[in-house]
Each structure stands twice: as C-alpha cells, then as structure tokens.
Amino acid sequence: MKKAHIVVLPGDGIGPEVASAGVAVLRAVAERFGHAFTFTEHAIGGDAIDRFGDPLPPQTRDALLACDAILLGAVGGPKWSDPAAKVRPEQGLLAMRKLLGVFANVRPLKLHPRTAALSPLKPDRTAGVDLVFIRELTGGIYFGAKTRSETDATDECRYSVEEVERVVRHAFELARTRRRKVTSVDKANVLETSRLWRSVATRVAADYPDVALEHQLVDSMAMHLLTHPADYDVIVTENMFGDILTDEASVLAGSLGLSPSASIGGPGAGVYEPIHGSAPDIAGQSIANPLGTILSAAMLLRHSLGLADEAATVEAAVDHVLEHATLTRDLGGTATTHAVTRAVLDAIQSKAEAA
Amino acid sequence: MKKAHIVVLPGDGIGPEVASAGVAVLRAVAERFGHAFTFTEHAIGGDAIDRFGDPLPPQTRDALLACDAILLGAVGGPKWSDPAAKVRPEQGLLAMRKLLGVFANVRPLKLHPRTAALSPLKPDRTAGVDLVFIRELTGGIYFGAKTRSETDATDECRYSVEEVERVVRHAFELARTRRRKVTSVDKANVLETSRLWRSVATRVAADYPDVALEHQLVDSMAMHLLTHPADYDVIVTENMFGDILTDEASVLAGSLGLSPSASIGGPGAGVYEPIHGSAPDIAGQSIANPLGTILSAAMLLRHSLGLADEAATVEAAVDHVLEHATLTRDLGGTATTHAVTRAVLDAIQSKAEAA
Ligand SMILES: [Mg+2]
Ligand SMILES: [Mg+2]
C-alpha cells in the first residue's frame, strides 16, 4: 500500500473540470489497488489573483513543498491578460517551477489509430509514433540577461555544463525504460551553447553504452518530425528549441486534448498537467476533453509515486475508451467531460476486476 | 529589351546540373522576349576550395560585385566536412551574403495539386497554400557574441531597430503585390529582442494601411503551419525562427526539389538558389530535380531584373510541366534532369508562340 499526498491546482477556465476528472481517476486507482491517496486543492493563476491577489499565494507554496505530487488543470485567460496588469496568471507557473526546482519538461506523444484521422499528417506518417520530448526548463535564452536601448535589444542564451548534464541524464535514464535511443537536438554548427550541449550529451552517453545517441540540428528536427516521426524514441533539447518543437509535435496528435506532460527533476514534487490551455471559451460546459489530464495522472503515478502497473492500467483504460467510447467534441464526438471520465473509471474498474 | 549580366555559381554535388537547367531557362526567356542576358560561371564552395583553396575566391568576389543577379546551384558535401578542416564550403555562402549585403531570405511555398500526394500533410490542409517567408539574414543569435568557459557557454541575440525595420518593410512591400497580409513572428512574451521586433513591425505597419498585420508567437506559428497553412500570405521573422520555420514549411511541399529562394535587399545583386542541398549521393546522374532552380530563375527575373511577365511565363511553364510531364524521381517519376528541363523549355516556347 502506498500513501501519497497530492496537491490539486484546478486553475482557470476548463482547469477545474479536467482536474476533477484526474482526481476521480486517481481515487479509483487508489481504491482498486489499495493505496491511500489524499488530495488538497489550492489556488494558482488567475483564480489565485482574484482570490488572493497573487498567482502563487503563500498557502499554495507551502502545500507544494509538503506534497508528493501535483496535478494541475490549466492557467490563464483573457480576464487577466491586460498588458498593463501587474501580475499575470502565468507568473504562478514560473514561480511554482522555480520553487520546486523542476528542470525537465516531459511530453510523450503517442498516436492512437482512432484519433489519427484528426491529425493533419497522413496516416502513413503517424503510424507507430511513440516518442517523448524532454525539454530543459530552467535555462537558455528565456531566462537570460536582457538589454534594451532606443536602438537595440539583446537576449543572452546561457547554459552551464551542470544544467545540460542533469537533463540529458534524465533522457538517457528514460530511454533505458523504452527503446534505448536518445536524439539530442541543438544548433551546434552555429551556437556556442549548442556546442557545449553536444559535448556534454556525448560525454554522458558514454555512461549509457546500451543507449544509442544521435545528434540532430533543430531545423532538421523540425522537418523530421513531419517526415518520419516514428523513428524517434526520446528527444532531449534546450528550452527554446523544446518550446517550438513540442508545440509542432503536439499538432500531430490531431487534438491538444489528448496529450499529457510532466515537469520533474527537482528535489521536490513533480507537476503533471495536460498540454492544452484553459480554453475559457468552453469553460463550464462540460465539453472539455479530460483525457490529457487523465494521462497526466498516469504519468504522476509512474514518475512521482513509482506505481508503474497502476499507470499502465490508466493508460490501458484510456486506450479502451479511445477505441470504444463516444469521445468529446474535439475528437469528433458528442460526449461530455463527465461521460468520458465515467468511461475511463469503468474501464479501470473492469480491468481491476479481471485481474 | 533588357540587358543583364548574370553570374552563375554552379557549386558542388548536383549544383552544376541544376544551375545549367536554370541558365537554359534564362537563355530561352531572353530569346523569346528579346532580352540580352550574358552569363559567366564562377567558383564557390567546395569546388572553389579544391581549385583555389578559398570558398569564395577573389575572382568570384569581383564578379559578384559587378553583376545584375546571381544564380547559385548548391554548396557543400562530405568531401569538405571534416570538422578539423580550416575552410568549409558554407563559409563561401556566408562571405557572399556579407559581401552583397543581402538581409532578406525569401522563400515562397506554393503547393501544386500533383505533388500534394507527396506531402506528409493531408490534402485538405495543403489546399490553397500560397505563402512567402521572409527571414532576416544578418542579425540575431547566429551572429551574436559568444563565450565559452570550462563550465558555461553563452550566445547573444541582438537586433537593432534598423535591422528589423528594413526587413519588415520588405515584407509589407511584398504583401502589397500579393494578398496584403503580413504575419510577424516573434517570442515577444519572453524575449526583449522580440519586443523590439514587434514594436518596429507595429510602427512600420502604420505606413501600410492597406496591409493587415498580425503577430504570432514562434511556437504557435510552428503549429499553425500544420493546421491551417493556407491562411498565411507573407510571414516575416528573425534569423533563427526563420531557419526553423522555413525548414518545417519546406516539408509541406512534399519534395525539397520544388522550392526556390532568394537572398535580397542589399545594395548589390540578389542571390537566387533552390532550397535543396548539394545531394552528393545523386550528383552526376542527371536525376536531380531542376524545378527548384528554374523557379529560382523566375524569382531572379521578377526581383532583380523587374521582368514580371517573363517570371510568370516561367512559372506557368513549370505548372504545365507539373501537370503534364513525367517528373524526376523525387516527385515519383522517372524523368532525367534534362528531360524535365526540356519540357519546361518547350512550354516556355509554346507559350511565347501563343502570345
Ligand atoms: Mg510553447
Ligand atoms: Mg535551416
């Protein structure tokens, strides 16, 4: 029996609806497998600005530091996007990542045959795609020194050996649990930070003789993701390249509603959240797709709680739903958020009974 | 009658084969329309290293500064890619761009129905795609200051108001000859150089009230290129974003062999070249696709020589060939480089006779 305390951050827009689906699934897993999970909800983002004037209030910070894992809905919306605003919802996410020291953003991409019809790519290109992006989350040009004058602006991209090494090691460790192939993406023909990145990746690879390492330039990778995405297993890259490439890759799935993510690697808890946004236009209508959050909950089980069988049970339940159930509107169906969640819960239950 | 002197830089690999196809087309245009074009061939890249020990020898430099336009084949290959090598073929390209002061790389993307079958994207996504990328070519992180120590590396991204303004103006001028829409791509929510970029684009837009301006974040653009590429007309962006996005977009065409490009904007001549590389694996076999170079020659006619009707004639001839002729291997056909070039020449001739 595993005891775990999970902080739930519903956030904004459809965040509360999908977060509650994730919690329902985690409760079902706890019941079926005999674990003791406790949950507490805390404020983040626009909701936290409205209630506490702070996108990551102190009571949320305290809870984040005292839990085993974090499940997040979504953050942001037009209500808080006035450019003159002093605080913005997204600052809550950045503050949380900093507080927890997470440095690796993990985004799996696996295409289900039923949703392949929704992909802009032809089925022969998406068949067999099963890859994971690991994006470095704390360094690079997004966090570098900036200057601005009347006539010029600058941004500095900086990476240390240590920052590169820890995220690249993560990629190799993950690859060992998969198809044992790491693709490291850089722009080493032009950038000094990329040459550092490549030299560290090459050195770390020596510690993993059972894992193959290949280097790709970022512009080539942007092409290969469309021409032969099934060739990739674990793809690791720096912050900005990861931002661009993971968004490009997310389109392949046909709907953003299906894709989970994790931000992990720090001394504290990991954060698990769907890749989609808060979608304020459909909030409160119970038409949001809960599967991205439910698959994020599966990642939480695997990575933060070490419950691989339980994670696989959730993923199999989602696969079953994708094959047999009526889906939400983004996947061409008419089902509500509740109905899809119910179908996943039923599949988890019947799986448990069969076992 | 227009007189023009054109420098031809065959370069490496399949470069000489496709460049000679481009020259044949330009000669045919001159003959049909009564212009006087002269051509001189000069060395660049690996070929220039082999013959002169310099990827851009003095006699080539002199010729580049004295001509009206430049047609380039392709540069580079494994023969010259030893990392320990002192000079590399690509240095010839960079030196040429610097010498000519070109700052805008122009890449049109137009999908022909016959080649849509080769695109990784479904036909409903690629229908009606007709866009042009303008990539800033002289600034940004690729040319910024670099540092490297035992433990760290940095790259600086720098843009001046002047650098942004001249390339953005180019985009607006081009949009006026097209569908009057400019999409400016940046990462203004994070980068200071992008905020500078966005403020300049917004200011310049005021001088073009007949052209619509929209701003896109680079990661969103990487998605939109796959989900609704037909919505875009002129897309302008900084150097590295352009490098990644133009490569991503190039895949949509189904073959790199079809796409032309231009590097323009300086006080001197513009450079016109296919986007594909030197493809040493198929060099000398007369199976390279000449259409990317032939469409580059059409861009040369339009942009450097001001011959819009002649350019349109070449483009119509290529359209005709794409519809009716046997194509090269990369487009699923069996035709030789010569046969496809011959088909274009025939179409130019019959068009001229019909007129
Ligand atoms: Mg992004
Ligand atoms: Mg490139």
XYZ file of C-alpha atoms and ligand atoms in Angstrom:
712
model
C 0.000 0.000 0.000
C 1.291 3.397 -0.997
C 0.447 6.554 0.908
C 0.665 9.783 -1.022
C -0.478 13.337 -0.659
C -1.371 15.044 -3.912
C -1.895 18.770 -4.326
C -4.530 19.650 -6.918
C -4.319 23.042 -8.640
C -7.534 23.434 -10.672
C -6.590 26.879 -12.024
C -8.638 28.703 -14.662
C -11.112 28.075 -17.483
C -11.618 24.371 -18.050
C -8.864 23.660 -15.496
C -11.257 22.744 -12.642
C -13.302 20.406 -14.875
C -10.343 18.420 -16.165
C -8.531 18.446 -12.806
C -11.547 16.890 -11.143
C -11.545 14.148 -13.798
C -7.899 13.474 -12.967
C -8.662 13.290 -9.262
C -11.550 10.896 -9.878
C -9.210 8.593 -11.773
C -6.550 8.747 -9.051
C -9.216 7.952 -6.437
C -10.363 4.971 -8.487
C -6.782 3.737 -8.785
C -6.273 4.094 -5.018
C -9.431 2.132 -4.344
C -8.710 -0.685 -6.788
C -5.059 -1.087 -5.841
C -5.437 -0.430 -2.121
C -3.456 2.801 -1.883
C -4.154 5.768 0.382
C -4.089 8.989 -1.615
C -5.144 12.259 -0.036
C -5.894 15.400 -2.010
C -5.952 19.096 -1.187
C -6.946 21.800 -3.631
C -5.041 25.078 -3.840
C -5.244 28.266 -5.852
C -2.971 29.202 -8.759
C -3.088 31.559 -11.724
C -5.973 33.889 -12.432
C -8.148 32.243 -9.806
C -5.426 32.933 -7.217
C -5.081 36.535 -8.407
C -8.832 37.031 -7.990
C -8.947 35.483 -4.527
C -5.540 36.394 -3.067
C -4.017 38.994 -5.381
C -1.104 36.636 -6.034
C -0.794 33.985 -8.792
C 1.011 31.672 -6.355
C -0.117 32.592 -2.826
C 1.813 31.540 0.285
C -0.613 28.802 1.289
C -0.197 27.221 -2.179
C 3.593 27.477 -1.877
C 3.538 25.752 1.495
C 1.363 22.950 0.171
C 3.569 22.433 -2.910
C 6.625 21.947 -0.702
C 4.883 19.407 1.523
C 3.284 17.067 -1.026
C 4.305 14.033 -3.056
C 2.960 15.144 -6.422
C 0.984 17.952 -8.058
C -1.870 17.712 -10.538
C -2.586 20.935 -12.413
C -5.567 21.842 -14.606
C -4.771 24.952 -16.646
C -3.881 28.566 -16.044
C -4.693 31.897 -17.704
C -7.371 33.588 -19.751
C -8.372 36.907 -21.307
C -9.738 38.140 -17.973
C -6.142 38.530 -16.716
C -4.307 39.300 -19.951
C -4.386 43.099 -19.848
C -0.818 44.027 -20.838
C -0.858 46.739 -18.155
C -1.631 44.200 -15.427
C 0.958 43.980 -12.654
C 0.533 40.259 -12.087
C -0.294 37.625 -14.662
C -1.550 34.068 -14.186
C 1.458 32.552 -15.991
C 3.749 34.021 -13.342
C 2.231 31.469 -10.992
C 3.523 28.642 -13.190
C 7.015 30.097 -13.413
C 7.142 30.726 -9.655
C 5.976 27.177 -8.992
C 8.624 25.647 -11.274
C 11.294 27.721 -9.582
C 10.052 26.800 -6.109
C 10.111 23.096 -6.927
C 13.354 23.200 -8.888
C 11.862 21.184 -11.750
C 14.137 21.322 -14.789
C 12.769 18.726 -17.201
C 9.503 19.082 -19.058
C 8.424 15.671 -20.315
C 5.919 15.363 -23.149
C 5.068 11.956 -24.562
C 3.458 11.754 -27.985
C 1.683 8.563 -28.885
C -0.943 8.444 -31.573
C -3.996 6.326 -31.240
C -5.376 4.938 -34.534
C -8.858 6.319 -33.801
C -7.577 9.887 -33.493
C -5.138 9.621 -36.404
C -7.991 10.777 -38.618
C -7.803 14.145 -36.848
C -4.088 14.596 -37.441
C -3.033 16.975 -40.236
C -0.463 14.324 -41.153
C -1.283 11.384 -43.370
C -1.783 8.063 -41.549
C 1.327 6.506 -43.095
C 3.393 9.217 -41.373
C 1.811 8.946 -37.946
C 1.639 5.147 -37.758
C 3.750 3.857 -34.898
C 4.669 7.252 -33.429
C 5.698 6.763 -29.800
C 8.155 9.395 -28.666
C 8.898 11.510 -25.607
C 10.255 15.036 -25.622
C 12.385 16.188 -22.714
C 12.710 19.960 -22.738
C 15.158 21.773 -20.458
C 13.069 24.174 -18.440
C 15.265 26.477 -16.373
C 17.993 27.833 -18.634
C 18.609 29.207 -22.072
C 17.538 32.444 -23.685
C 14.148 32.656 -21.943
C 15.907 33.250 -18.636
C 18.966 35.105 -19.879
C 20.059 38.686 -19.279
C 18.241 41.238 -21.436
C 19.053 44.764 -22.514
C 17.053 47.382 -24.356
C 18.005 50.813 -25.630
C 16.442 53.252 -28.097
C 18.156 51.482 -30.952
C 18.941 47.907 -29.844
C 17.818 44.953 -27.808
C 19.647 41.833 -26.646
C 18.833 38.497 -25.044
C 21.515 36.199 -23.714
C 21.311 32.433 -24.031
C 23.373 30.745 -21.335
C 23.849 27.113 -20.388
C 26.109 25.532 -17.822
C 27.560 22.045 -18.033
C 25.575 21.134 -14.929
C 22.245 22.282 -16.373
C 22.812 20.314 -19.548
C 24.114 17.227 -17.823
C 21.194 16.735 -15.449
C 18.551 16.953 -18.160
C 20.496 14.814 -20.611
C 20.950 12.143 -17.922
C 17.216 12.200 -17.433
C 16.789 11.477 -21.132
C 19.174 8.528 -21.018
C 17.515 7.113 -17.904
C 14.119 7.361 -19.572
C 15.411 5.823 -22.792
C 16.529 2.774 -20.783
C 12.884 2.127 -19.920
C 11.908 2.477 -23.587
C 13.539 1.769 -26.966
C 17.031 2.877 -25.881
C 17.506 5.729 -28.316
C 18.215 9.372 -27.468
C 18.108 12.154 -30.039
C 19.798 15.310 -28.775
C 18.711 18.449 -30.624
C 20.925 21.523 -30.898
C 22.321 24.034 -33.393
C 25.953 23.120 -32.850
C 27.006 24.322 -36.292
C 26.294 27.895 -35.196
C 25.785 28.294 -31.440
C 28.367 28.027 -28.671
C 25.711 26.919 -26.151
C 24.821 24.138 -28.570
C 28.437 23.038 -28.854
C 28.534 22.848 -25.050
C 25.247 20.928 -25.134
C 26.556 18.471 -27.712
C 29.832 17.851 -25.901
C 28.017 17.150 -22.622
C 25.499 14.849 -24.330
C 28.329 12.936 -25.965
C 30.190 12.569 -22.661
C 27.076 11.453 -20.737
C 26.301 8.901 -23.449
C 29.478 7.041 -22.519
C 27.796 6.113 -19.235
C 24.933 4.501 -21.155
C 26.544 2.109 -23.642
C 23.185 0.348 -24.016
C 21.511 3.521 -25.313
C 22.128 4.936 -28.791
C 22.732 8.684 -29.077
C 22.217 10.723 -32.215
C 22.557 14.482 -32.690
C 20.122 16.487 -34.794
C 20.132 20.144 -35.748
C 16.960 21.918 -34.668
C 15.937 22.915 -38.189
C 16.389 19.357 -39.450
C 14.414 18.073 -36.474
C 11.536 20.394 -37.403
C 11.476 18.568 -40.758
C 11.988 15.014 -39.499
C 9.075 15.367 -37.060
C 6.860 15.583 -40.138
C 8.590 13.149 -42.460
C 9.401 10.229 -40.134
C 8.253 10.890 -36.559
C 8.010 7.163 -35.820
C 11.821 6.914 -35.897
C 12.211 8.781 -32.610
C 12.183 7.498 -29.044
C 13.474 10.087 -26.545
C 14.244 13.586 -27.851
C 16.099 15.929 -25.491
C 16.704 19.594 -26.154
C 17.210 23.040 -24.671
C 14.437 25.331 -23.522
C 13.514 27.360 -26.605
C 14.059 24.597 -29.160
C 11.887 22.410 -26.943
C 9.197 25.072 -26.789
C 8.972 25.235 -30.575
C 9.414 21.531 -31.343
C 6.993 20.228 -28.698
C 4.308 22.569 -29.978
C 4.961 21.461 -33.539
C 4.823 17.818 -32.437
C 1.652 18.320 -30.412
C -0.267 19.029 -33.617
C 0.494 15.539 -34.902
C -1.863 14.047 -32.320
C -4.832 15.726 -34.001
C -6.105 17.245 -30.748
C -4.283 19.016 -27.966
C -6.824 17.479 -25.601
C -5.114 14.111 -25.561
C -1.575 14.994 -24.555
C -0.164 14.884 -21.013
C 3.004 16.441 -19.644
C 5.183 16.441 -16.564
C 7.670 18.900 -15.107
C 10.080 16.961 -12.974
C 13.654 16.572 -11.809
C 13.790 18.876 -8.808
C 14.259 17.932 -5.169
C 10.530 18.460 -4.590
C 7.358 17.124 -6.136
C 6.691 16.854 -9.863
C 3.931 18.757 -11.655
C 1.573 16.915 -14.001
C -0.736 18.735 -16.388
C -2.365 18.447 -19.798
C -0.617 20.435 -22.548
C -3.811 22.246 -23.539
C -4.648 25.693 -22.211
C -7.510 26.952 -20.086
C -9.871 27.281 -23.092
C -12.110 29.921 -21.460
C -14.454 29.795 -24.473
C -15.675 26.327 -23.497
C -15.247 26.550 -19.712
C -18.131 25.347 -17.563
C -19.905 23.499 -20.370
C -18.608 20.028 -19.547
C -17.352 19.525 -23.085
C -13.618 19.720 -22.321
C -11.605 16.597 -23.088
C -10.402 15.111 -19.760
C -8.058 12.551 -21.339
C -4.969 14.800 -21.375
C -5.333 15.306 -17.626
C -6.111 11.648 -17.015
C -2.968 10.640 -18.914
C -1.073 13.236 -16.858
C -2.375 11.481 -13.742
C -0.960 8.249 -15.159
C 2.433 9.956 -15.531
C 2.114 11.121 -11.919
C 1.551 7.551 -10.794
C 4.571 6.303 -12.703
C 7.114 9.064 -12.158
C 6.306 10.550 -8.756
C 4.781 7.558 -6.965
C 6.672 4.726 -8.651
C 3.402 2.913 -9.464
C 4.094 1.589 -12.947
C 1.320 -1.030 -13.017
C -1.242 1.490 -11.881
C -0.062 3.938 -14.553
C -0.322 1.241 -17.196
C -3.848 0.428 -16.014
C -4.928 4.044 -16.512
C -3.283 4.198 -19.930
C -4.950 0.953 -20.977
C -8.288 2.342 -19.780
C -7.773 5.458 -21.914
C -6.858 3.283 -24.896
C -10.051 1.301 -24.341
C -12.108 4.494 -24.218
C -10.444 5.810 -27.365
C -11.390 2.608 -29.124
C -14.906 2.019 -27.854
C -16.469 5.067 -26.209
C -18.089 8.222 -27.503
C -15.487 10.978 -27.239
C -15.606 14.732 -26.640
C -16.202 17.307 -29.339
C -12.510 17.990 -30.045
C -12.206 14.328 -31.057
C -15.294 14.437 -33.236
C -17.707 13.085 -30.616
C -20.607 14.416 -28.554
C -19.758 13.083 -25.087
C -19.481 15.290 -22.011
C -16.379 15.561 -19.847
C -18.226 13.518 -17.222
C -19.246 10.772 -19.619
C -15.704 10.275 -20.892
C -14.345 10.306 -17.341
C -17.018 7.777 -16.326
C -15.981 5.533 -19.218
C -12.351 5.645 -18.050
C -13.391 4.876 -14.462
C -15.462 1.912 -15.685
C -12.527 0.605 -17.687
C -10.205 0.914 -14.676
C -12.719 -0.949 -12.562
C -13.311 -3.785 -15.012
C -9.585 -4.133 -15.534
C -9.134 -4.441 -11.780
C -11.902 -6.996 -11.563
C -10.402 -9.014 -14.386
C -7.041 -9.073 -12.663
C 14.960 44.926 -74.424
C 16.687 44.331 -71.117
C 20.429 43.824 -70.837
C 21.626 41.903 -67.816
C 24.751 40.173 -66.676
C 24.161 37.121 -64.551
C 26.821 35.350 -62.512
C 26.299 31.592 -62.274
C 27.762 29.739 -59.294
C 27.327 26.006 -60.001
C 28.938 24.906 -56.720
C 29.020 21.296 -55.564
C 27.188 17.988 -55.974
C 24.100 18.394 -58.129
C 24.703 22.164 -58.174
C 26.209 22.257 -61.696
C 23.367 20.134 -63.130
C 20.556 22.250 -61.735
C 22.358 25.538 -62.355
C 22.740 24.670 -66.031
C 18.990 23.971 -66.171
C 18.372 27.437 -64.727
C 20.699 29.032 -67.275
C 18.984 27.194 -70.128
C 15.646 28.597 -68.990
C 17.021 32.130 -68.676
C 18.516 31.849 -72.190
C 15.156 30.688 -73.520
C 13.422 33.617 -71.851
C 15.963 36.054 -73.317
C 15.446 34.623 -76.773
C 11.639 34.622 -76.646
C 11.300 38.068 -75.111
C 14.223 39.724 -76.930
C 16.483 40.400 -73.961
C 20.283 40.268 -73.881
C 21.459 38.193 -70.935
C 25.107 37.299 -70.536
C 26.394 34.639 -68.172
C 29.735 33.955 -66.510
C 30.423 30.970 -64.284
C 32.456 31.312 -61.112
C 33.649 29.045 -58.336
C 32.141 28.827 -54.847
C 32.075 26.319 -52.003
C 33.906 23.016 -52.093
C 34.678 23.361 -55.774
C 36.368 26.712 -55.043
C 38.299 25.192 -52.135
C 39.568 22.437 -54.426
C 40.580 24.785 -57.198
C 41.627 27.947 -55.331
C 41.873 26.998 -51.645
C 39.185 29.560 -50.852
C 35.393 29.014 -50.724
C 34.859 32.487 -52.211
C 37.966 33.361 -54.257
C 38.807 36.954 -55.295
C 37.735 36.493 -58.912
C 34.313 35.315 -57.737
C 34.035 38.292 -55.370
C 34.858 40.701 -58.176
C 32.258 39.127 -60.431
C 29.561 39.210 -57.725
C 30.074 42.944 -57.270
C 29.833 43.658 -60.993
C 26.732 41.687 -61.975
C 22.960 42.227 -62.024
C 21.929 38.938 -60.442
C 23.362 35.648 -59.200
C 22.115 32.129 -59.806
C 23.508 29.535 -57.417
C 23.326 25.733 -57.617
C 24.264 24.231 -54.249
C 27.243 24.158 -51.932
C 28.868 21.584 -49.654
C 29.317 17.854 -49.277
C 31.045 15.193 -47.169
C 34.311 15.707 -49.046
C 34.773 19.048 -47.262
C 33.017 18.351 -43.972
C 35.981 17.200 -41.888
C 35.455 19.059 -38.581
C 39.206 19.742 -38.466
C 39.118 21.488 -41.842
C 40.254 25.115 -41.821
C 37.865 26.245 -44.528
C 34.396 24.926 -45.214
C 32.209 25.332 -48.303
C 29.408 27.048 -46.335
C 31.802 29.858 -45.457
C 31.593 30.813 -49.108
C 27.841 31.396 -48.770
C 28.225 33.491 -45.621
C 31.030 35.548 -47.161
C 28.944 36.114 -50.286
C 25.907 37.289 -48.295
C 28.094 39.663 -46.342
C 29.787 40.990 -49.468
C 26.442 41.670 -51.131
C 24.749 42.997 -48.012
C 21.669 40.839 -48.580
C 19.498 40.777 -45.478
C 16.239 39.140 -46.536
C 15.885 35.483 -47.402
C 12.697 34.979 -49.372
C 11.098 31.552 -49.627
C 7.769 31.119 -51.370
C 5.741 27.995 -50.694
C 3.041 27.102 -53.166
C 1.722 23.579 -53.440
C 0.836 22.088 -56.764
C -2.051 19.572 -56.681
C 0.039 16.929 -58.435
C 2.737 16.996 -55.775
C 0.294 17.264 -52.855
C 0.269 13.471 -52.816
C 3.912 13.608 -51.697
C 3.258 15.957 -48.800
C 3.145 14.435 -45.313
C 0.114 16.656 -44.741
C -3.383 15.645 -45.777
C -4.675 17.330 -48.953
C -7.343 19.296 -47.067
C -4.547 21.017 -45.135
C -2.340 21.863 -48.084
C -5.102 23.001 -50.464
C -4.635 26.637 -51.372
C -1.299 27.139 -49.648
C 0.431 30.160 -51.201
C 2.725 31.883 -48.743
C 6.124 33.562 -48.670
C 8.563 33.521 -45.789
C 10.907 36.456 -45.328
C 13.715 35.540 -42.947
C 16.107 38.161 -41.582
C 19.543 37.010 -42.571
C 22.227 39.156 -40.971
C 21.377 39.514 -37.272
C 20.167 37.587 -34.286
C 21.796 34.856 -32.272
C 23.627 33.224 -35.188
C 25.858 36.277 -35.476
C 25.965 37.331 -31.832
C 28.881 37.415 -29.418
C 29.786 34.009 -27.950
C 31.641 32.929 -24.849
C 32.820 29.550 -23.633
C 34.456 28.513 -20.398
C 35.033 25.196 -18.686
C 31.605 25.376 -17.117
C 29.445 27.685 -19.256
C 28.673 28.908 -22.731
C 26.719 31.914 -23.987
C 25.324 33.229 -27.249
C 23.959 36.728 -27.594
C 20.930 37.532 -29.706
C 20.998 41.171 -30.810
C 18.746 43.185 -33.086
C 18.767 46.852 -33.935
C 15.737 48.899 -34.917
C 17.328 49.455 -38.312
C 17.863 45.739 -38.987
C 14.281 44.936 -38.093
C 12.787 47.863 -39.955
C 14.399 47.160 -43.327
C 13.316 43.519 -43.426
C 9.815 44.253 -42.136
C 9.399 46.953 -44.806
C 10.372 44.363 -47.377
C 7.585 42.150 -46.107
C 4.994 44.920 -46.353
C 6.143 45.887 -49.850
C 5.873 42.269 -50.953
C 2.463 41.870 -49.319
C 1.211 44.796 -51.435
C 1.883 42.735 -54.546
C 0.028 39.772 -53.053
C -2.907 39.290 -50.642
C -1.976 42.227 -48.375
C -1.427 40.311 -45.171
C 1.766 40.228 -43.082
C 2.292 37.821 -40.198
C 5.197 38.877 -37.990
C 6.609 36.036 -35.902
C 8.400 36.624 -32.606
C 8.514 35.486 -28.972
C 7.543 38.842 -27.507
C 6.128 37.313 -24.342
C 9.649 36.294 -23.323
C 12.393 37.946 -25.386
C 13.488 41.578 -25.386
C 14.668 41.351 -28.995
C 11.189 40.113 -29.880
C 9.560 43.040 -28.104
C 11.778 45.358 -30.146
C 10.835 43.401 -33.268
C 7.128 43.653 -32.504
C 7.228 47.378 -31.752
C 9.053 48.093 -35.020
C 6.662 45.912 -37.021
C 3.707 47.697 -35.482
C 5.188 51.120 -36.258
C 6.075 50.205 -39.858
C 2.549 48.830 -40.378
C 1.189 52.344 -39.937
C 2.830 53.246 -43.261
C 0.883 50.445 -44.973
C -2.759 50.970 -44.023
C -3.789 48.737 -46.943
C -1.894 45.749 -45.494
C -3.108 43.790 -42.456
C -0.529 42.946 -39.793
C -0.852 40.133 -37.291
C 1.644 38.971 -34.682
C 2.269 35.305 -33.949
C 4.449 33.657 -31.335
C 7.010 31.330 -32.880
C 5.727 28.226 -31.093
C 2.147 28.928 -32.184
C 3.376 29.521 -35.730
C 5.049 26.094 -35.709
C 1.575 24.674 -35.035
C -0.427 26.870 -37.423
C 1.868 25.957 -40.320
C 0.484 22.434 -39.969
C -3.118 23.151 -39.053
C -4.035 25.988 -41.456
C -1.089 26.972 -43.678
C -3.427 28.350 -46.352
C -4.300 31.272 -44.060
C -0.890 32.894 -44.470
C 0.370 35.299 -47.101
C 3.684 36.944 -46.118
C 5.410 35.711 -42.947
C 8.343 37.753 -41.686
C 10.615 36.718 -38.850
C 14.079 36.914 -37.358
C 17.009 34.767 -38.382
C 16.781 31.676 -36.164
C 12.987 31.470 -36.063
C 13.076 31.749 -39.845
C 15.663 28.987 -40.091
C 13.445 26.593 -38.149
C 10.068 27.608 -39.596
C 11.153 27.691 -43.247
C 12.587 24.207 -42.911
C 9.394 22.987 -41.266
C 7.331 24.627 -44.024
C 9.529 23.219 -46.784
C 8.386 19.719 -45.894
C 4.799 20.602 -46.734
C 5.685 20.758 -50.434
C 6.391 17.022 -50.447
C 9.802 17.449 -52.075
C 12.589 19.902 -51.384
C 13.330 19.791 -55.101
C 10.499 22.145 -55.989
C 11.203 25.146 -53.795
C 13.101 28.285 -54.840
C 14.605 31.008 -52.690
C 16.170 34.438 -52.950
C 18.532 36.410 -50.740
C 17.994 40.062 -51.464
C 17.804 43.561 -50.058
C 21.417 44.695 -50.253
C 22.914 47.404 -52.436
C 24.316 44.746 -54.754
C 22.864 41.842 -56.695
C 20.428 39.299 -55.293
C 21.223 35.585 -54.989
C 18.743 33.003 -56.301
C 19.015 29.333 -55.429
C 16.947 26.220 -54.814
C 16.431 25.377 -51.140
C 17.732 21.837 -51.551
C 21.313 20.899 -50.805
C 24.087 19.570 -52.998
C 22.867 15.944 -52.713
C 26.263 14.372 -53.460
C 24.688 10.907 -53.407
C 22.860 11.594 -56.689
C 25.334 14.019 -58.281
C 26.273 13.401 -61.907
C 23.400 11.008 -62.591
C 21.055 13.527 -64.215
C 18.228 12.604 -61.846
C 18.223 15.831 -59.794
C 15.045 17.872 -59.930
C 15.796 21.135 -61.784
C 12.460 22.801 -60.945
C 13.615 24.440 -57.704
C 16.424 26.156 -59.614
C 14.157 27.027 -62.537
C 11.664 28.638 -60.145
C 14.621 30.469 -58.556
C 15.459 31.793 -62.016
C 11.863 33.048 -62.246
C 12.353 34.896 -58.947
C 15.564 36.374 -60.384
C 13.658 37.676 -63.393
C 10.992 39.248 -61.208
C 13.012 40.660 -58.318
C 16.413 41.549 -59.765
C 15.527 42.318 -63.373
C 11.985 43.644 -62.944
C 10.656 41.248 -65.591
C 7.347 40.178 -64.083
C 5.764 38.821 -67.279
C 8.839 36.753 -68.035
C 8.818 35.379 -64.480
C 5.148 34.481 -64.784
C 5.870 32.725 -68.081
C 8.495 30.527 -66.419
C 6.187 29.773 -63.501
C 3.345 28.873 -65.850
C 5.708 26.608 -67.775
C 6.663 24.831 -64.542
C 2.974 24.478 -63.637
C 2.354 22.975 -67.055
C 5.210 20.507 -66.592
C 3.960 19.567 -63.130
C 0.575 18.802 -64.626
C 1.517 17.048 -67.828
C 5.118 15.873 -67.919
C 6.986 12.934 -66.455
C 8.810 14.228 -63.376
C 12.061 13.345 -61.615
C 12.435 10.576 -59.084
C 11.893 12.774 -56.011
C 8.413 13.536 -57.390
C 7.667 9.899 -58.096
C 8.677 9.967 -61.778
C 11.473 8.537 -63.911
C 12.477 11.573 -65.982
C 16.046 12.879 -66.175
C 17.082 16.395 -65.225
C 17.493 17.115 -68.932
C 14.058 15.791 -69.876
C 12.291 17.916 -67.271
C 14.312 20.975 -68.289
C 13.479 20.285 -71.947
C 9.780 20.094 -71.039
C 9.992 23.499 -69.334
C 11.826 24.989 -72.330
C 9.157 23.622 -74.665
C 6.409 25.109 -72.519
C 8.151 28.497 -72.495
C 8.471 28.368 -76.257
C 4.877 27.369 -76.937
C 3.649 29.998 -74.512
C 5.669 32.601 -76.380
C 4.320 31.410 -79.713
C 0.763 31.539 -78.448
C 1.235 35.102 -77.232
Mg 5.058 26.781 -26.373
Mg 17.921 25.551 -41.925
